[in-house]
CSV table of N, CA and C in Angstrom, one decimal:
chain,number,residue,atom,x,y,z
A,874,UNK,N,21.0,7.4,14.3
A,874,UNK,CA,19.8,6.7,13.9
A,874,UNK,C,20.2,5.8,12.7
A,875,UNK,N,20.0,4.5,13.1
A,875,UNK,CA,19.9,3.8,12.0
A,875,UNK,C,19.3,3.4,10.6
A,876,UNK,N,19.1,2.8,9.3
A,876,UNK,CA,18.7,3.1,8.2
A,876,UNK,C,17.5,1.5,8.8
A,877,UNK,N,16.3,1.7,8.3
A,877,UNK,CA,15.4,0.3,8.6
A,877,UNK,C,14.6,0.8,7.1
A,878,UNK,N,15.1,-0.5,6.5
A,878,UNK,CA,14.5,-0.7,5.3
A,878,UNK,C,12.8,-0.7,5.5
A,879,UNK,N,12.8,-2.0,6.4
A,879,UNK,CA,11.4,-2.2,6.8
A,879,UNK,C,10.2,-1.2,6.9
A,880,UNK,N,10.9,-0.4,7.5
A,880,UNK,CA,10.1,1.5,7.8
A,880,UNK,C,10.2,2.5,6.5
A,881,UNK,N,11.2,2.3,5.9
A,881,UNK,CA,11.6,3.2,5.0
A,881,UNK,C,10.8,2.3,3.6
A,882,UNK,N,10.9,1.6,3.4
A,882,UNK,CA,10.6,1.1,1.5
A,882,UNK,C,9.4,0.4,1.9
A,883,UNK,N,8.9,-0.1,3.0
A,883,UNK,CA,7.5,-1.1,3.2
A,883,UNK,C,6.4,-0.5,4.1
A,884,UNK,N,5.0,-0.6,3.7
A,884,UNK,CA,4.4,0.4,4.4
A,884,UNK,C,3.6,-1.1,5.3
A,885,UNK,N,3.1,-0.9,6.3
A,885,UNK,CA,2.2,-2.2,6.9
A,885,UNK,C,1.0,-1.5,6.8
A,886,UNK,N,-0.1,-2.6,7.2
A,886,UNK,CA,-1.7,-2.2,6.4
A,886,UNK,C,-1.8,-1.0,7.6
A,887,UNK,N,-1.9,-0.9,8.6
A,887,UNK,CA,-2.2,-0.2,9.4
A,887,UNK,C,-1.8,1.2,8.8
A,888,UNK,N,-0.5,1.5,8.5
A,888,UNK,CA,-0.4,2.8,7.4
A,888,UNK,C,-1.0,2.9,6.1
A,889,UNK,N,-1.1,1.9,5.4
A,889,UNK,CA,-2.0,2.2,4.3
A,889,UNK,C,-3.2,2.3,4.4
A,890,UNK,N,-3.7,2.0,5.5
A,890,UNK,CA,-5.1,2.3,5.4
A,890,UNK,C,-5.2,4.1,6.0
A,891,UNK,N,-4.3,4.3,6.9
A,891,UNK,CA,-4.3,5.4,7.2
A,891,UNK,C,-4.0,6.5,6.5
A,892,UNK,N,-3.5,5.9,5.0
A,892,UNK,CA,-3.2,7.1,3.9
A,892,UNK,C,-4.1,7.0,2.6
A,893,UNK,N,-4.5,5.3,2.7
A,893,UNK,CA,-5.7,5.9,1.6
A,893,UNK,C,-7.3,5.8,2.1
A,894,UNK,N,-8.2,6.2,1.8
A,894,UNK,CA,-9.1,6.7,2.5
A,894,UNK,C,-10.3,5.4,2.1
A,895,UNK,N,-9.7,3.9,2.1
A,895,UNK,CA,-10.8,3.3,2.0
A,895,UNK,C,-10.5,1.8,3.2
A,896,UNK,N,-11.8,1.3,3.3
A,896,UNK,CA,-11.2,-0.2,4.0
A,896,UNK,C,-10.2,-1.2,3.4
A,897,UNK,N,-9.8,-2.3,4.4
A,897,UNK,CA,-8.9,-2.3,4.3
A,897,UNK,C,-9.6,-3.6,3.1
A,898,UNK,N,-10.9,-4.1,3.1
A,898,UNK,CA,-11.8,-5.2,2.3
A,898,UNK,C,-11.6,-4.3,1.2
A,899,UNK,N,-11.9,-3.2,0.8
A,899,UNK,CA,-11.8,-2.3,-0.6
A,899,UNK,C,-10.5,-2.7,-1.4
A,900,UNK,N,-9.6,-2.3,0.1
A,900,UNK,CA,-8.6,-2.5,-0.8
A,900,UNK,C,-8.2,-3.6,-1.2
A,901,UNK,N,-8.3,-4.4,-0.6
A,901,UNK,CA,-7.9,-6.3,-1.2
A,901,UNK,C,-8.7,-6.4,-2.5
A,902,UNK,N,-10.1,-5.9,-2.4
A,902,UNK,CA,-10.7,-6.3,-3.4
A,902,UNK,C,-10.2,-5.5,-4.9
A,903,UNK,N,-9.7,-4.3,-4.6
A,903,UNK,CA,-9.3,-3.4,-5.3
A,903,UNK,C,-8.0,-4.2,-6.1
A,904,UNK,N,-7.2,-4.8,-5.1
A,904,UNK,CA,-6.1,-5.0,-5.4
A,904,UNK,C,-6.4,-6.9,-6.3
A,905,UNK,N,-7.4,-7.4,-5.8
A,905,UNK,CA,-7.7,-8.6,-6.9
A,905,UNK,C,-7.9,-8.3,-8.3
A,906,UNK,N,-8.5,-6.9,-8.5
A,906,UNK,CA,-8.8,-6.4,-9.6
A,906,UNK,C,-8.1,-5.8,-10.4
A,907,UNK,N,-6.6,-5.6,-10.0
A,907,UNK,CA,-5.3,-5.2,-10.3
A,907,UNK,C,-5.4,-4.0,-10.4
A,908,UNK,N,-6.3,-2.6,-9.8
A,908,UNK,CA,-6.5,-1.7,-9.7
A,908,UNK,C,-5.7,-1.3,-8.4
A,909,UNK,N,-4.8,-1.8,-7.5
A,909,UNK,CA,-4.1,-1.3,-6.6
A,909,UNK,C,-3.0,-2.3,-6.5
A,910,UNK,N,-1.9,-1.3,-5.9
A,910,UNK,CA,-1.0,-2.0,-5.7
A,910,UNK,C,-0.5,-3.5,-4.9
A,911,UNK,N,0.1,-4.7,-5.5
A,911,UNK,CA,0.0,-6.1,-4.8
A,911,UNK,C,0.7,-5.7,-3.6
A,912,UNK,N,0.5,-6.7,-2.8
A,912,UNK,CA,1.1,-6.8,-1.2
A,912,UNK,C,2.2,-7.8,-1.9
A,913,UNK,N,3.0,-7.8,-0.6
A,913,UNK,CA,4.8,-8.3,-1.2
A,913,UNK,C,4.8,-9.5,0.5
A,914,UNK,N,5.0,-10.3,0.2
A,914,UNK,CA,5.2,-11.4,1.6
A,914,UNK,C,6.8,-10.8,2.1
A,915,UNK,N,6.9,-10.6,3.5
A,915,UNK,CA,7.8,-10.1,3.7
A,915,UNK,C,8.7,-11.0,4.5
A,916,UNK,N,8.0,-11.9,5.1
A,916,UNK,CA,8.1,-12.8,5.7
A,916,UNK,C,7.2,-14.1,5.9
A,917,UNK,N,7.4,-15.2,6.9
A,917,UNK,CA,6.6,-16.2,7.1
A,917,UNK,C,5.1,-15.6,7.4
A,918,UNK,N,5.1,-14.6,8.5
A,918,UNK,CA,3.3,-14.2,8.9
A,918,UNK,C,3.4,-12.8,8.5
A,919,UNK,N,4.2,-11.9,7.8
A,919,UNK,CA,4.0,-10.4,7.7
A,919,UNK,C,3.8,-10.4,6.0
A,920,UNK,N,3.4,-9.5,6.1
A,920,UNK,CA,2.7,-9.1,4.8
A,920,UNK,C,3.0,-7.6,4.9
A,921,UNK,N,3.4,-6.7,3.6
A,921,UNK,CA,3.8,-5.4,3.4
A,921,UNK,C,3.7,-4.9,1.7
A,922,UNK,N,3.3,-3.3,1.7
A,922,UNK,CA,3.4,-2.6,0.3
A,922,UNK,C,4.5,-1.8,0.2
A,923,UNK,N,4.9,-1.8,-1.0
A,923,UNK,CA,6.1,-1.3,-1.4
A,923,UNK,C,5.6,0.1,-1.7
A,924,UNK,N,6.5,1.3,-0.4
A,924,UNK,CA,5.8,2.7,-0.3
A,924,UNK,C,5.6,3.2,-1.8
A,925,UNK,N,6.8,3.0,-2.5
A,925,UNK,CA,7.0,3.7,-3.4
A,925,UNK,C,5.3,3.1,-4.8
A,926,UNK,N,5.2,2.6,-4.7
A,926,UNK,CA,4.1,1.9,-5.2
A,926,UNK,C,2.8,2.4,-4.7
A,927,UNK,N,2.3,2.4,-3.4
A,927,UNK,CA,1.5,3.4,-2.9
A,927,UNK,C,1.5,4.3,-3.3
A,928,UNK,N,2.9,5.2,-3.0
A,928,UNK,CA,3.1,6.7,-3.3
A,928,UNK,C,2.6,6.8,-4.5
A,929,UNK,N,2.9,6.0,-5.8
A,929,UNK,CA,2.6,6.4,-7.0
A,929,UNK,C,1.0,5.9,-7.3
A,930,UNK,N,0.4,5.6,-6.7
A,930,UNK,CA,-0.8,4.8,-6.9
A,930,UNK,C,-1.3,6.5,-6.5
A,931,UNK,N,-1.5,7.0,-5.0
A,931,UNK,CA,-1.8,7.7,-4.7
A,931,UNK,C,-2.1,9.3,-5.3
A,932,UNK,N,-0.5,9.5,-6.0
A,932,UNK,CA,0.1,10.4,-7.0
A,932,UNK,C,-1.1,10.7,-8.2
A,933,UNK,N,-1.3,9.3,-8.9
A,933,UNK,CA,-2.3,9.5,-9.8
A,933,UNK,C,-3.6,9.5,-10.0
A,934,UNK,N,-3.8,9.2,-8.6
A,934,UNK,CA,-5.9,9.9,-8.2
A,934,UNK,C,-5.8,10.9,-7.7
A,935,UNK,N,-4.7,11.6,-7.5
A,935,UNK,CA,-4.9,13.2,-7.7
A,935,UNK,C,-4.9,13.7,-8.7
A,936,UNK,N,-3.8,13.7,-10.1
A,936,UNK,CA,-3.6,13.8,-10.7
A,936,UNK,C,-4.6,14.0,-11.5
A,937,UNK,N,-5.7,12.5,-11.4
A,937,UNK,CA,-7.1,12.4,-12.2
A,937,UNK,C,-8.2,13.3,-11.5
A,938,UNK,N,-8.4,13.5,-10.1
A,938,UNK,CA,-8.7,14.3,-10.2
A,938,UNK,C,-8.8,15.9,-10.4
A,939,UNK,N,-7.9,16.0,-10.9
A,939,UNK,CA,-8.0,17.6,-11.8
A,939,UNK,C,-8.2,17.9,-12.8
């Protein structure tokens, strides 16, 4: 098995919405607000989040919630 950056360090919205629990309009708007992590142009028509960025976004609305 090969190493795919693409898969491994970039998440596409279809998984981020699947891991954080809001739309995908929340989150743009979230992310205008600089309260979420920016999207990274990955190419000419793809657009992608840097997992690790998620991950840690994620990390610390748990964290707050306790």
């Amino acid at each position: 098995m090969s190493y795919n950056p693409i898969k491994s360090d970039f998440m596409m919205s279809d998984e981020v919405v699947a891991r954080v629990p809001y739309s995908r309009a929340h989150l743009y708007r979230l992310e205008d607000q600089g309260e979420f992590p920016k999207r990274k142009r990955i190419g000419a028509n793809r657009i992608a989040w840097v997992r690790a960025e998620i991950e840690q976004w994620l990390a610390e609305r748990m964290e707050s919630q306790s």
